[in-house]
CSV table of C-alpha atoms in Angstrom, one decimal:
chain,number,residue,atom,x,y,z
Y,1,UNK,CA,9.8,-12.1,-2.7
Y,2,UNK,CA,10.8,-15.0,-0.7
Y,3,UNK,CA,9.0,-18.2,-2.3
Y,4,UNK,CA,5.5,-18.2,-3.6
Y,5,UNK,CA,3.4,-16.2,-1.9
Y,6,UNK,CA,-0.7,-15.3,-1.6
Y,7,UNK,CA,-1.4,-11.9,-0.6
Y,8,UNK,CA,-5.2,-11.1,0.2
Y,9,UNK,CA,-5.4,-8.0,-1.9
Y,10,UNK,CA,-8.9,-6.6,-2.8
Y,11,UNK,CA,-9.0,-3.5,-5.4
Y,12,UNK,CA,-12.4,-1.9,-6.1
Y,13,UNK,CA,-12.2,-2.7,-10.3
Y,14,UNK,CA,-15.3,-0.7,-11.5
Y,15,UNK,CA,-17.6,2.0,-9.7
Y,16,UNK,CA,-20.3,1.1,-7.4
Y,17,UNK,CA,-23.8,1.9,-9.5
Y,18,UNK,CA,-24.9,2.5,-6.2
Y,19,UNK,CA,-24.4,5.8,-3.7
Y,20,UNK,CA,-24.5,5.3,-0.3
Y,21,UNK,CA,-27.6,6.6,1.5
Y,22,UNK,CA,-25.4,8.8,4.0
Y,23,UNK,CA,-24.6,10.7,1.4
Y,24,UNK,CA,-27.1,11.3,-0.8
Y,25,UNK,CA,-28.6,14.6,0.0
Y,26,UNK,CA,-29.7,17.9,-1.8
Y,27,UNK,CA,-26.7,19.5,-0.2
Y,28,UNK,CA,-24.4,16.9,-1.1
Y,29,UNK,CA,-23.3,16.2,-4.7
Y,30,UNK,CA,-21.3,13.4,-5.2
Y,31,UNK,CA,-18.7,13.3,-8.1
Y,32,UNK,CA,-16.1,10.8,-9.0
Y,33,UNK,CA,-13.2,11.8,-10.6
Y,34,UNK,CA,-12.3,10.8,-14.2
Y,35,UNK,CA,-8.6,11.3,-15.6
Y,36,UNK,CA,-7.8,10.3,-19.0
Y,37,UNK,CA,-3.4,9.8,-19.8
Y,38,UNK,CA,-1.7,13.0,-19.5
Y,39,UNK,CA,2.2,13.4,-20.3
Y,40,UNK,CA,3.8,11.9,-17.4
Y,41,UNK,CA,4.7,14.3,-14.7
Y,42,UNK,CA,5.7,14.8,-11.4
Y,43,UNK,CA,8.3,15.6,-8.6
Y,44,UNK,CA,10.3,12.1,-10.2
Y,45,UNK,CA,9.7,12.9,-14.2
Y,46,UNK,CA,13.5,12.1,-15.6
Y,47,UNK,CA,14.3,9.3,-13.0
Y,48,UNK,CA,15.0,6.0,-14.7
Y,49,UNK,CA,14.1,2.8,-13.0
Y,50,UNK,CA,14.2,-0.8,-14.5
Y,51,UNK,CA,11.8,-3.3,-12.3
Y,52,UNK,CA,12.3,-6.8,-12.5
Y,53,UNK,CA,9.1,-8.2,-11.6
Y,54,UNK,CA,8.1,-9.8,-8.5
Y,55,UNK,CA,4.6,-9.8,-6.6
Y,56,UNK,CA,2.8,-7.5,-3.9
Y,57,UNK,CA,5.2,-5.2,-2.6
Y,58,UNK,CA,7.8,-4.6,-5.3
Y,59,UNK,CA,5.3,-4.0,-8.0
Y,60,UNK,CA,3.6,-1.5,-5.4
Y,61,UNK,CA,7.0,0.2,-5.2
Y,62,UNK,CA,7.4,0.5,-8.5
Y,63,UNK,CA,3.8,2.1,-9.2
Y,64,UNK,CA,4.4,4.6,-6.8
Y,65,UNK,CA,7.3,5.6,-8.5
Y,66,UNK,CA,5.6,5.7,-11.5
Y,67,UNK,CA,2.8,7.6,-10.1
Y,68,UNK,CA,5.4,9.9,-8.9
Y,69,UNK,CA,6.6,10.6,-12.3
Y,70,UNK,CA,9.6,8.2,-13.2
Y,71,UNK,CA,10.1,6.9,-16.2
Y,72,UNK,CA,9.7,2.9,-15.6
Y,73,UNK,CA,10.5,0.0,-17.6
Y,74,UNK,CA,8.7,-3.2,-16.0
Y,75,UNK,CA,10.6,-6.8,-17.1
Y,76,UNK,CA,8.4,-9.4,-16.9
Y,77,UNK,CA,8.9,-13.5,-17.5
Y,78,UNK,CA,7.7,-14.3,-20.6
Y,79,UNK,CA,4.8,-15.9,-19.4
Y,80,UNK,CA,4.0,-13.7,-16.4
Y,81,UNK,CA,4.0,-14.8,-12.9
Y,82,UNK,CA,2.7,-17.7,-11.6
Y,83,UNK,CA,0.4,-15.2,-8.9
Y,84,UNK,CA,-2.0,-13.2,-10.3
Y,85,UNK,CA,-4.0,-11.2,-8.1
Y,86,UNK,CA,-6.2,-9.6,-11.0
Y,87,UNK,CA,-6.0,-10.2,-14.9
Y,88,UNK,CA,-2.4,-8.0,-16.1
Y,89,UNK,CA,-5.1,-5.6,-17.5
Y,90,UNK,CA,-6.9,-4.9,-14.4
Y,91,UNK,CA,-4.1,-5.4,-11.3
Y,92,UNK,CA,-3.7,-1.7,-10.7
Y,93,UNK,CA,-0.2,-2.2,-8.9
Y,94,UNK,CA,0.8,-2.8,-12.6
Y,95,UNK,CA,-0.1,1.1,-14.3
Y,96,UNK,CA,2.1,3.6,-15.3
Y,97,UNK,CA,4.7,1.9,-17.3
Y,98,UNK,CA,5.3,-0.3,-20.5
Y,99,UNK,CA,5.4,-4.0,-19.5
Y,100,UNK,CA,8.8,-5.8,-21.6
Y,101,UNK,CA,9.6,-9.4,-21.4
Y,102,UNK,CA,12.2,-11.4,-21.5
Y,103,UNK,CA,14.1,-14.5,-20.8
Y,104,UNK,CA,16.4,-13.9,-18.1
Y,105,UNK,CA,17.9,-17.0,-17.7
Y,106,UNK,CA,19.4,-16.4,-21.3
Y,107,UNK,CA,23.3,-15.0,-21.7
Y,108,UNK,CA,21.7,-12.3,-24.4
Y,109,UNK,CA,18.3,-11.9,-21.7
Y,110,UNK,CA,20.7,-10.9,-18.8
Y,111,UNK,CA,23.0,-8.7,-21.4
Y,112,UNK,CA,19.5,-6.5,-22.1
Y,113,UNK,CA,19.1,-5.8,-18.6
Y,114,UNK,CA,22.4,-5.0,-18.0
Y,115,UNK,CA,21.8,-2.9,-20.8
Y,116,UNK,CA,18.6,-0.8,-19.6
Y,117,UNK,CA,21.4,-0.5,-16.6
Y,118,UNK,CA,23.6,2.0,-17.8
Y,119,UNK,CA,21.2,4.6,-18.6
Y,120,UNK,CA,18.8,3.9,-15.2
Y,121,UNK,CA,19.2,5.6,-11.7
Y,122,UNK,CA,17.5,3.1,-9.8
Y,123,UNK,CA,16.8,-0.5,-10.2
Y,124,UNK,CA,14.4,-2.6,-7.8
Y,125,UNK,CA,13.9,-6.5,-7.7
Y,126,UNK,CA,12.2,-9.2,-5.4
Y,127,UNK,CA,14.2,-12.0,-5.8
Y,128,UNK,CA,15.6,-14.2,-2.8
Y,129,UNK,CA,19.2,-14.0,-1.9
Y,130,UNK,CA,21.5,-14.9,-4.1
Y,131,UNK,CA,19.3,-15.2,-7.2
Y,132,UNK,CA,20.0,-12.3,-9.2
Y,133,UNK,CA,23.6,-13.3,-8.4
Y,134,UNK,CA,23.2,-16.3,-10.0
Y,135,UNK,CA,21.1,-14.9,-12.9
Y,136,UNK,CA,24.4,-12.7,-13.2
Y,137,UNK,CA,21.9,-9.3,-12.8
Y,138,UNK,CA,23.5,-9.1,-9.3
Y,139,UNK,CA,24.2,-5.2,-7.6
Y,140,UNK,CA,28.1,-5.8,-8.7
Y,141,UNK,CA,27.1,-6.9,-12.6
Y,142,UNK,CA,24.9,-3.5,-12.5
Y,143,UNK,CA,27.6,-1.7,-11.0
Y,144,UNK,CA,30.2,-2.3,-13.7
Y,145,UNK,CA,27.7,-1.2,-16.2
Y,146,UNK,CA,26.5,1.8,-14.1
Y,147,UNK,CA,28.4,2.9,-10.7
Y,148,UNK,CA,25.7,5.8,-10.0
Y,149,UNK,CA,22.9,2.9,-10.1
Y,150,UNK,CA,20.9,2.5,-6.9
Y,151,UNK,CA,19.9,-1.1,-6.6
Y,152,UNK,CA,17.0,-1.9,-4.4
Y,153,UNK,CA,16.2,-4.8,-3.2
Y,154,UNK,CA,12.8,-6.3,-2.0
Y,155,UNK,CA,12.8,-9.4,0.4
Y,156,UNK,CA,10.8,-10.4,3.5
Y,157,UNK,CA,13.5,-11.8,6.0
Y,158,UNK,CA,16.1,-9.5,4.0
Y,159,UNK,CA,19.6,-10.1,2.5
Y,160,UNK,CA,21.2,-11.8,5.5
Y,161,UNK,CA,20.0,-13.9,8.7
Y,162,UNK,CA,19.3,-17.3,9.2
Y,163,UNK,CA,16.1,-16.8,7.6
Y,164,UNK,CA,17.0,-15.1,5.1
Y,165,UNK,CA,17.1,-17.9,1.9
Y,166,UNK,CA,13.9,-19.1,3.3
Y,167,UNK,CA,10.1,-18.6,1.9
Y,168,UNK,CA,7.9,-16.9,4.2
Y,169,UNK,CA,4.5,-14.4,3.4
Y,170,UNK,CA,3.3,-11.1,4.6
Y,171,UNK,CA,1.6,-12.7,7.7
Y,172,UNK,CA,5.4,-14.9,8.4
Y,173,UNK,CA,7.1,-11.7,8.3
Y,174,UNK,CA,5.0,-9.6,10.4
Y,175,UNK,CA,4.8,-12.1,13.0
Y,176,UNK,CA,8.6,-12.3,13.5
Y,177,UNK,CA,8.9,-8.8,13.5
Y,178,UNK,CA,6.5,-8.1,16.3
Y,179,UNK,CA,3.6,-6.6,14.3
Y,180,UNK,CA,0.9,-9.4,14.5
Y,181,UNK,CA,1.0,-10.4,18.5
Y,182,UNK,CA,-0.7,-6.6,19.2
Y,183,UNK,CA,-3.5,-7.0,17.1
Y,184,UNK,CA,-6.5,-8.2,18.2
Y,185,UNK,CA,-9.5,-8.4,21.1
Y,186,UNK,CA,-8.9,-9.5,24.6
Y,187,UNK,CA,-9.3,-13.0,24.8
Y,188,UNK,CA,-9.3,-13.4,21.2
Y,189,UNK,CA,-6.3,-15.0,18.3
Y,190,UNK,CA,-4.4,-12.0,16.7
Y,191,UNK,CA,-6.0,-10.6,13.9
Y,192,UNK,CA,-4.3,-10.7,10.2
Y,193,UNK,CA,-4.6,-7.0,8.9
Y,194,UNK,CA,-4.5,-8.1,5.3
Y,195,UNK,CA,-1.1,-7.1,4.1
Y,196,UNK,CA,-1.3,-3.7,4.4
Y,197,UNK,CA,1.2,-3.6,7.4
Y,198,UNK,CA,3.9,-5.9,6.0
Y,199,UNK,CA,3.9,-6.0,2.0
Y,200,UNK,CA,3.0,-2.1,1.7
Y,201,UNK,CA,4.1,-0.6,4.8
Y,202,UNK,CA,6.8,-2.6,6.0
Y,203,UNK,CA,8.2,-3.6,3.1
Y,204,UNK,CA,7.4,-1.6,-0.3
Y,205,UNK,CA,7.3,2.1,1.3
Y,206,UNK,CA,10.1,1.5,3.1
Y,207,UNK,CA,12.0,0.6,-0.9
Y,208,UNK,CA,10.4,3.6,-2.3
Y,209,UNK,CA,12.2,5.6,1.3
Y,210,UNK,CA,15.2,4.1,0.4
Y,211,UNK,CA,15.6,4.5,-3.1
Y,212,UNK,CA,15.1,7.9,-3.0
Y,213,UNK,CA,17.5,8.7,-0.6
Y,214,UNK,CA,20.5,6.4,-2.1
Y,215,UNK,CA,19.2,8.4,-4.9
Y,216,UNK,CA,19.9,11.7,-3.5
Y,217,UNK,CA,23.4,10.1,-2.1
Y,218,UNK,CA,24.1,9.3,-5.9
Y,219,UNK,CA,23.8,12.1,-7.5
Y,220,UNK,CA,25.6,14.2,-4.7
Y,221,UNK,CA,28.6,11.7,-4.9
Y,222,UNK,CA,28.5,9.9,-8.1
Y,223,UNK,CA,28.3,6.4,-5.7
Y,224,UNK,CA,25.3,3.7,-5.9
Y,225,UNK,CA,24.8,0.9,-3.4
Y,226,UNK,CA,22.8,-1.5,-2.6
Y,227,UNK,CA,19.2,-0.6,-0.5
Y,228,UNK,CA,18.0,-4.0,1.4
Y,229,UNK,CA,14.9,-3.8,1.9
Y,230,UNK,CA,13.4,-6.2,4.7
Y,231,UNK,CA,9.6,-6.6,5.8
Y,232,UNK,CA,10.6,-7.5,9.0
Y,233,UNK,CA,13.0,-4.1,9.3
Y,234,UNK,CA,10.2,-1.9,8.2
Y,235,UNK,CA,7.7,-3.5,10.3
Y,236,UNK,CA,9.7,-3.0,13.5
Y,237,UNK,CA,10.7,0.7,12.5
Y,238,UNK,CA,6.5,1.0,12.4
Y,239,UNK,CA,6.2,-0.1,15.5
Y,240,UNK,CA,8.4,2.2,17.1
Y,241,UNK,CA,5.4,4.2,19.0
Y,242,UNK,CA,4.3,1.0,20.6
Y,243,UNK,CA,7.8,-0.3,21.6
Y,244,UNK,CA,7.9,2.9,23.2
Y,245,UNK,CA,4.9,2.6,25.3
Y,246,UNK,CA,6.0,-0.8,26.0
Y,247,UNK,CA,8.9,0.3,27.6
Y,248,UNK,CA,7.2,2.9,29.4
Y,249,UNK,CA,4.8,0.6,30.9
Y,250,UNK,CA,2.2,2.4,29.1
Y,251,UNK,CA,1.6,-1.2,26.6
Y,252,UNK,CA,1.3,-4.1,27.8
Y,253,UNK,CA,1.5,-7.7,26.3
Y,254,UNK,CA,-2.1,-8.9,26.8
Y,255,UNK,CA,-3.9,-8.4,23.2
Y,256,UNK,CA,-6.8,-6.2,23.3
Y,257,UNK,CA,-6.3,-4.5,26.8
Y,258,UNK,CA,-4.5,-1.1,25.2
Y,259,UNK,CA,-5.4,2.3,24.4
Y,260,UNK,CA,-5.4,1.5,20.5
Y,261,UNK,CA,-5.9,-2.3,20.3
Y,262,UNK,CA,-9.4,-2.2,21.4
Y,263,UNK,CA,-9.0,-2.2,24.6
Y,264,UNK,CA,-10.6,1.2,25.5
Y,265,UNK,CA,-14.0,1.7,24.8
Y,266,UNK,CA,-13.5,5.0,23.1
Y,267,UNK,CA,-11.7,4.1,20.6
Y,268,UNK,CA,-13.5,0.9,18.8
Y,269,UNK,CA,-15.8,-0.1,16.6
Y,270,UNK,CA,-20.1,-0.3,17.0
Y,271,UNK,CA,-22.1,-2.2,14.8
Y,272,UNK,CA,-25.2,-0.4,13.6
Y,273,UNK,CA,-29.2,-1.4,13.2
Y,274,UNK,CA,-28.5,-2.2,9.8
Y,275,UNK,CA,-25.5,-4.6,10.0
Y,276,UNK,CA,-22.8,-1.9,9.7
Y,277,UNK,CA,-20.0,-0.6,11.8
Y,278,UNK,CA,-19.2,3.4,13.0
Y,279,UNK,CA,-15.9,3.6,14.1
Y,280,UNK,CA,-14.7,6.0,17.2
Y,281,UNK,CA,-11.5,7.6,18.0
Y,282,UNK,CA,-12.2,10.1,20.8
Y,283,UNK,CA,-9.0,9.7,22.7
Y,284,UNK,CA,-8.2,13.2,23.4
Y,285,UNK,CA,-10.7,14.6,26.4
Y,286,UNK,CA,-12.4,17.7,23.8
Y,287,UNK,CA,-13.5,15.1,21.2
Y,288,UNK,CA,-14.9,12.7,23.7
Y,289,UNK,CA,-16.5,15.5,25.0
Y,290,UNK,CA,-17.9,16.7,21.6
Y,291,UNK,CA,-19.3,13.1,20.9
Y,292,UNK,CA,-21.0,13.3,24.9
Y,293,UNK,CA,-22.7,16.3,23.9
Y,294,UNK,CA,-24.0,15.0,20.1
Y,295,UNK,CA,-25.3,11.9,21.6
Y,296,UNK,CA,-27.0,14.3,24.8
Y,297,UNK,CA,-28.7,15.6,22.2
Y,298,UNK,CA,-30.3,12.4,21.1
Y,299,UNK,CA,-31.5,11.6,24.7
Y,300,UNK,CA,-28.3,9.5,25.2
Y,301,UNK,CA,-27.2,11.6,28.8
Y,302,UNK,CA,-26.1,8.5,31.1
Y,303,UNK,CA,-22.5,6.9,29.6
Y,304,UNK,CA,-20.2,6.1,32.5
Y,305,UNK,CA,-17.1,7.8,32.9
Y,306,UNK,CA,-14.4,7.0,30.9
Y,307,UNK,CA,-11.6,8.2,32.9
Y,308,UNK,CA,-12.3,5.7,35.3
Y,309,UNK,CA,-10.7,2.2,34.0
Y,310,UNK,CA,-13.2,0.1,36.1
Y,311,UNK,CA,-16.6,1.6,33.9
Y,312,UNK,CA,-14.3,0.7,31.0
Y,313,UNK,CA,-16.7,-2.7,30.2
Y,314,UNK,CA,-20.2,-1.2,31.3
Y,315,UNK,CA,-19.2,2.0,29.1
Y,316,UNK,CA,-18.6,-0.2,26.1
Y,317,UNK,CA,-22.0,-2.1,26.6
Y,318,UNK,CA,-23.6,1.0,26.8
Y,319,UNK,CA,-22.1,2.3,23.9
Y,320,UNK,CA,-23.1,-1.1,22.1
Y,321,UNK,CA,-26.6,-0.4,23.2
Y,322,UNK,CA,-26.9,3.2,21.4
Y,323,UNK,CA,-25.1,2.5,18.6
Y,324,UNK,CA,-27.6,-0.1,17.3
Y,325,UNK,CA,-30.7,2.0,17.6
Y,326,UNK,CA,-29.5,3.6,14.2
Y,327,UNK,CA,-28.4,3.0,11.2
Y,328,UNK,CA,-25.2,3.5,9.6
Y,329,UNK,CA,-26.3,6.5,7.6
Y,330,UNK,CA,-28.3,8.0,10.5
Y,331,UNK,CA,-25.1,7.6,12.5
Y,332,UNK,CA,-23.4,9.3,9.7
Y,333,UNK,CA,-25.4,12.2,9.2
Y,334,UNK,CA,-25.6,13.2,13.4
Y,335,UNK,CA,-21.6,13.0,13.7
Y,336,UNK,CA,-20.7,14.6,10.1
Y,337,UNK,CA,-20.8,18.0,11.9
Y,338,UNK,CA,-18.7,17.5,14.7
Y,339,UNK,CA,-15.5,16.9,16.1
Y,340,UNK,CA,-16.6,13.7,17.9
Y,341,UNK,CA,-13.7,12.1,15.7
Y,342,UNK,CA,-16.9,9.3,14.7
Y,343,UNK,CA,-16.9,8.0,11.0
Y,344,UNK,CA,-18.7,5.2,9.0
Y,345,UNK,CA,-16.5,2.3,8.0
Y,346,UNK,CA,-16.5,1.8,4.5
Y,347,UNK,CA,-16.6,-1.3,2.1
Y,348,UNK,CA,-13.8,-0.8,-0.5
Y,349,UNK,CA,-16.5,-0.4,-3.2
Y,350,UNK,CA,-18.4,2.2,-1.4
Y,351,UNK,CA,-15.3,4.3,-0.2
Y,352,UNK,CA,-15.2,6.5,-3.5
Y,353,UNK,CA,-18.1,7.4,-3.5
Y,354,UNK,CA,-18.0,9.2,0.2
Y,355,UNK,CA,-17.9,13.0,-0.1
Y,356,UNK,CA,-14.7,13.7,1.7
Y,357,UNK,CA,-12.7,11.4,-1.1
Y,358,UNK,CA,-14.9,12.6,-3.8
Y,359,UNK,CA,-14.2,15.7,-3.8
Y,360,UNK,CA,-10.2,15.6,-2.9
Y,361,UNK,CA,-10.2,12.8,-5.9
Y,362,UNK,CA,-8.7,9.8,-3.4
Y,363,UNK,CA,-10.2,7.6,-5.9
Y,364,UNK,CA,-10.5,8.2,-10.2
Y,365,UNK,CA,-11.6,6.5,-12.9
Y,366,UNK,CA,-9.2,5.9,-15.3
Y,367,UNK,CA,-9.0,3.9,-18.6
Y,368,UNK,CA,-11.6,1.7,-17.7
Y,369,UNK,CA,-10.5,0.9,-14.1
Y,370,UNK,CA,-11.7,2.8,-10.5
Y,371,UNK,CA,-8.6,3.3,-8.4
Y,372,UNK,CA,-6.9,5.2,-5.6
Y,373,UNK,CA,-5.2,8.1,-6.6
Y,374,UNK,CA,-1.6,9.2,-6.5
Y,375,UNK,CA,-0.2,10.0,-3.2
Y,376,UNK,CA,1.1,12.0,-1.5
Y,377,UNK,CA,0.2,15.1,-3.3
Y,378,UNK,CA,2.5,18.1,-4.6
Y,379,UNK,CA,1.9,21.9,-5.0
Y,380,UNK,CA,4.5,22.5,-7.7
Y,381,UNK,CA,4.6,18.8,-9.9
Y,382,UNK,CA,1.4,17.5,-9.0
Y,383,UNK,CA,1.8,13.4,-10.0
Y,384,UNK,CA,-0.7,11.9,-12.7
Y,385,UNK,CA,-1.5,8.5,-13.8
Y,386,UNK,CA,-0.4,7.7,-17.4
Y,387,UNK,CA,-0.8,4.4,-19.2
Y,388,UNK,CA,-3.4,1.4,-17.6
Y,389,UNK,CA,-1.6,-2.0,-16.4
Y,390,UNK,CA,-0.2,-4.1,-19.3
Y,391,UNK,CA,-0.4,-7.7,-20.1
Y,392,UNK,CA,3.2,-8.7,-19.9
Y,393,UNK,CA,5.0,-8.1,-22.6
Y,394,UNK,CA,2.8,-5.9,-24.2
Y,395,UNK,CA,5.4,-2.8,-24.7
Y,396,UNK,CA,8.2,-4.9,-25.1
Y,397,UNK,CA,9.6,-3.6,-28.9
Y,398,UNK,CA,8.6,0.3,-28.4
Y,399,UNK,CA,9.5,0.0,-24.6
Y,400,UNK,CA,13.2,-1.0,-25.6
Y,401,UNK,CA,13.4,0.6,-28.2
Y,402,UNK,CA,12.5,3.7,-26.3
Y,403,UNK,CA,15.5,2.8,-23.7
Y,404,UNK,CA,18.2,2.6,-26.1
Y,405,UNK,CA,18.1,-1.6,-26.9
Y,406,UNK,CA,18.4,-1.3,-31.1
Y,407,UNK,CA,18.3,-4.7,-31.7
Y,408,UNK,CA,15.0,-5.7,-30.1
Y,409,UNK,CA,13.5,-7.2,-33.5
Y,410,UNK,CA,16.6,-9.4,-33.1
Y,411,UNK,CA,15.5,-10.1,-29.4
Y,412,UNK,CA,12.2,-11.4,-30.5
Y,413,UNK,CA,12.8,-13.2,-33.1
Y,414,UNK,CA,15.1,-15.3,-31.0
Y,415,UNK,CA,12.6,-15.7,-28.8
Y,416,UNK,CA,14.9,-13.7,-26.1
Y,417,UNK,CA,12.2,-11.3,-25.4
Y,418,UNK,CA,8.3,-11.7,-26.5
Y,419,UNK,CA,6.2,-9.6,-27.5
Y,420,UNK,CA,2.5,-9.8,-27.0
């Protein structure tokens, strides 16, 4: 990615010892899934795809196409990367493939890569303009060593633009692109929605989209190209709903005053009588009715109407007012149900544990680590997780070796590539 970047990235690293007391029941059991490493499978298994390491959304990429079943080679810098979000052992963006490293600023370093090349179908990197260029691991080196390669490229600002050589993060990216001014209370600063909407939506989903599909161009035609990935790009392509509205007069630019920003009453968050929140989404006119009739039947028979904009603020103070007369787990238990479209929000280390992503297996427990499943999910080559993430350079002489490289004891011993 562009410059040195922070990302605010919390992962749930063990199970909560702890249940939740909305859910604990004699009609509920709660279970969490455990996995052990299958043989790698899935709707990707005999794809190739050499990552050159970078941080937040690349690596993300790269997991889900391991998740997905592709065969993954990760090349790290011999010492790692200077941001670590987690130890290598427990950063979860790191499972599902062998971790190599090696010195890419080195002529024989660059020739290994260009190596792993010829046999991949898809390389991704994070670098800014120009540097892989420069490193001579650039999409026309690749190409002379494999014309069918697809070569994706993660940036923020992308691969051209006056911007584009510059650093920026997650929250720079989103900002430009139109994403961050939205979000937020009336009256209030926008709100940063960790990097979710730029580093994973925006930017590494978007990779994984285009990958696949210069994939499927590849092996129709025999021709690879170049997929450029920008934060920015994906961000706006998210927010075409809203731009929409906008342009419909249905969205306008004051933060906080929209259907979906917090501006309606019926669709916001209520804090509880013990310090939590229950979130509620009745937008459509049935499920506002549904939640009207629950909380009727709780004694709760005098909300003002919400068709009518001007009740809007006494509405949301009454709903304010009911809401903390009960806990969370009260709340919980009254809306379950219902289609009042009304759910608890969750603290990342309690959201395993809830029955809905219990039982589906959102979240497993695997070699040591809790951690959100593979997704999406597939009838006929379901994905599995494989091997846990790897200090760098842990795989690097059975990972090469496994890829055709058959001087890697060479490698190492010229300290070309290290193995840990």
């Amino acid at each position: 990615m562009n410059g040195d970047r922070c990302h605010g990235l919390a992962v749930a690293g063990a199970a909560a010892t702890d249940r939740l007391s909305a859910f604990d029941s004699d009609s509920v059991t709660v279970t969490i899934v455990t996995v052990t490493s299958p043989t790698p499978s899935g709707p990707l298994h005999g794809v190739r795809v050499v990552e050159l390491v970078g941080i937040g959304p690349g690596p993300f990429a790269a997991m889900m196409l391991a998740d997905l079943g592709a065969d993954v080679i990760r090349v790290d810098r011999p010492g790692g990367g200077a941001l670590r979000v987690a130890p290598p052992e427990r950063d979860i963006l790191g499972r599902g493939r062998p971790s190599v490293a090696l010195n890419l600023k080195s002529d024989r370093g660059r020739d290994t890569v260009l190596r792993l090349v010829e046999p991949a179908d898809i390389l991704i990197e994070g670098f800014r303009p120009g540097v892989a260029e420069r490193l001579g691991i650039g999409p026309k080196d690749c190409h002379a060593r494999n014309p069918r390669l697809v070569y994706g490229r993660m940036t923020g600002w992308g691969q051209d633009g006056p911007l584009s050589s510059t650093a920026g993060h997650d929250i720079n990216y989103i900002a430009v692109a139109g994403g961050l001014d939205p979000i937020g209370r009336a009256g209030g600063p926008p709100q940063v929605p960790i990097n979710l909407l730029g580093d994973f939506g925006g930017g590494a989903l978007y990779l994984v989209a285009g990958v696949l599909a210069a994939l499927t161009h590849a092996r129709q035609s025999g021709e690879g190209q170049v997929v450029d990935a920008a934060i920015t790009d994906g961000v706006a392509h998210l927010l075409s709903m809203i731009v929409s509205m906008q342009q419909s007069g249905a969205w306008n630019t004051r933060r906080g005053t929209n259907l979906l920003d917090t501006g309606a009453p019926f669709y916001d968050v209520y804090e509880t009588s013990d310090g939590r929140w229950m979130s509620v989404g009745g937008l459509e006119p049935q499920f506002w009715a549904a939640m009207e009739a629950t909380l009727a039947e709780h004694g709760v028979d005098d909300l003002p109407d919400r068709n009518d904009i001007a009740q809007w603020g006494a509405l949301r103070e009454r709903l304010a007012a009911v809401f903390v007369t009960k806990t969370q787990a009260e709340w919980t238990e009254i809306f379950a149900p219902t289609d009042a479209c009304v759910a608890p929000v969750l603290p990342l280390d309690e959201a395993p544990h809830h029955p809905h992503n219990a039982a589906r297996g959102t979240y497993v427990e695997h070699e040591g680590l809790m951690q959100p499943a593979p997704a999406p999910r597939f009838s006929a080559t379901p994905a599995t997780l494989t091997t846990p993430p790897a200090r760098p350079g842990a795989q690097t002489r059975e990972a090469l070796a496994a890829w055709g490289i058959d001087d890697v004891d060479e490698l190492i011993a010229d300290g070309i590539a290290v193995q840990k």
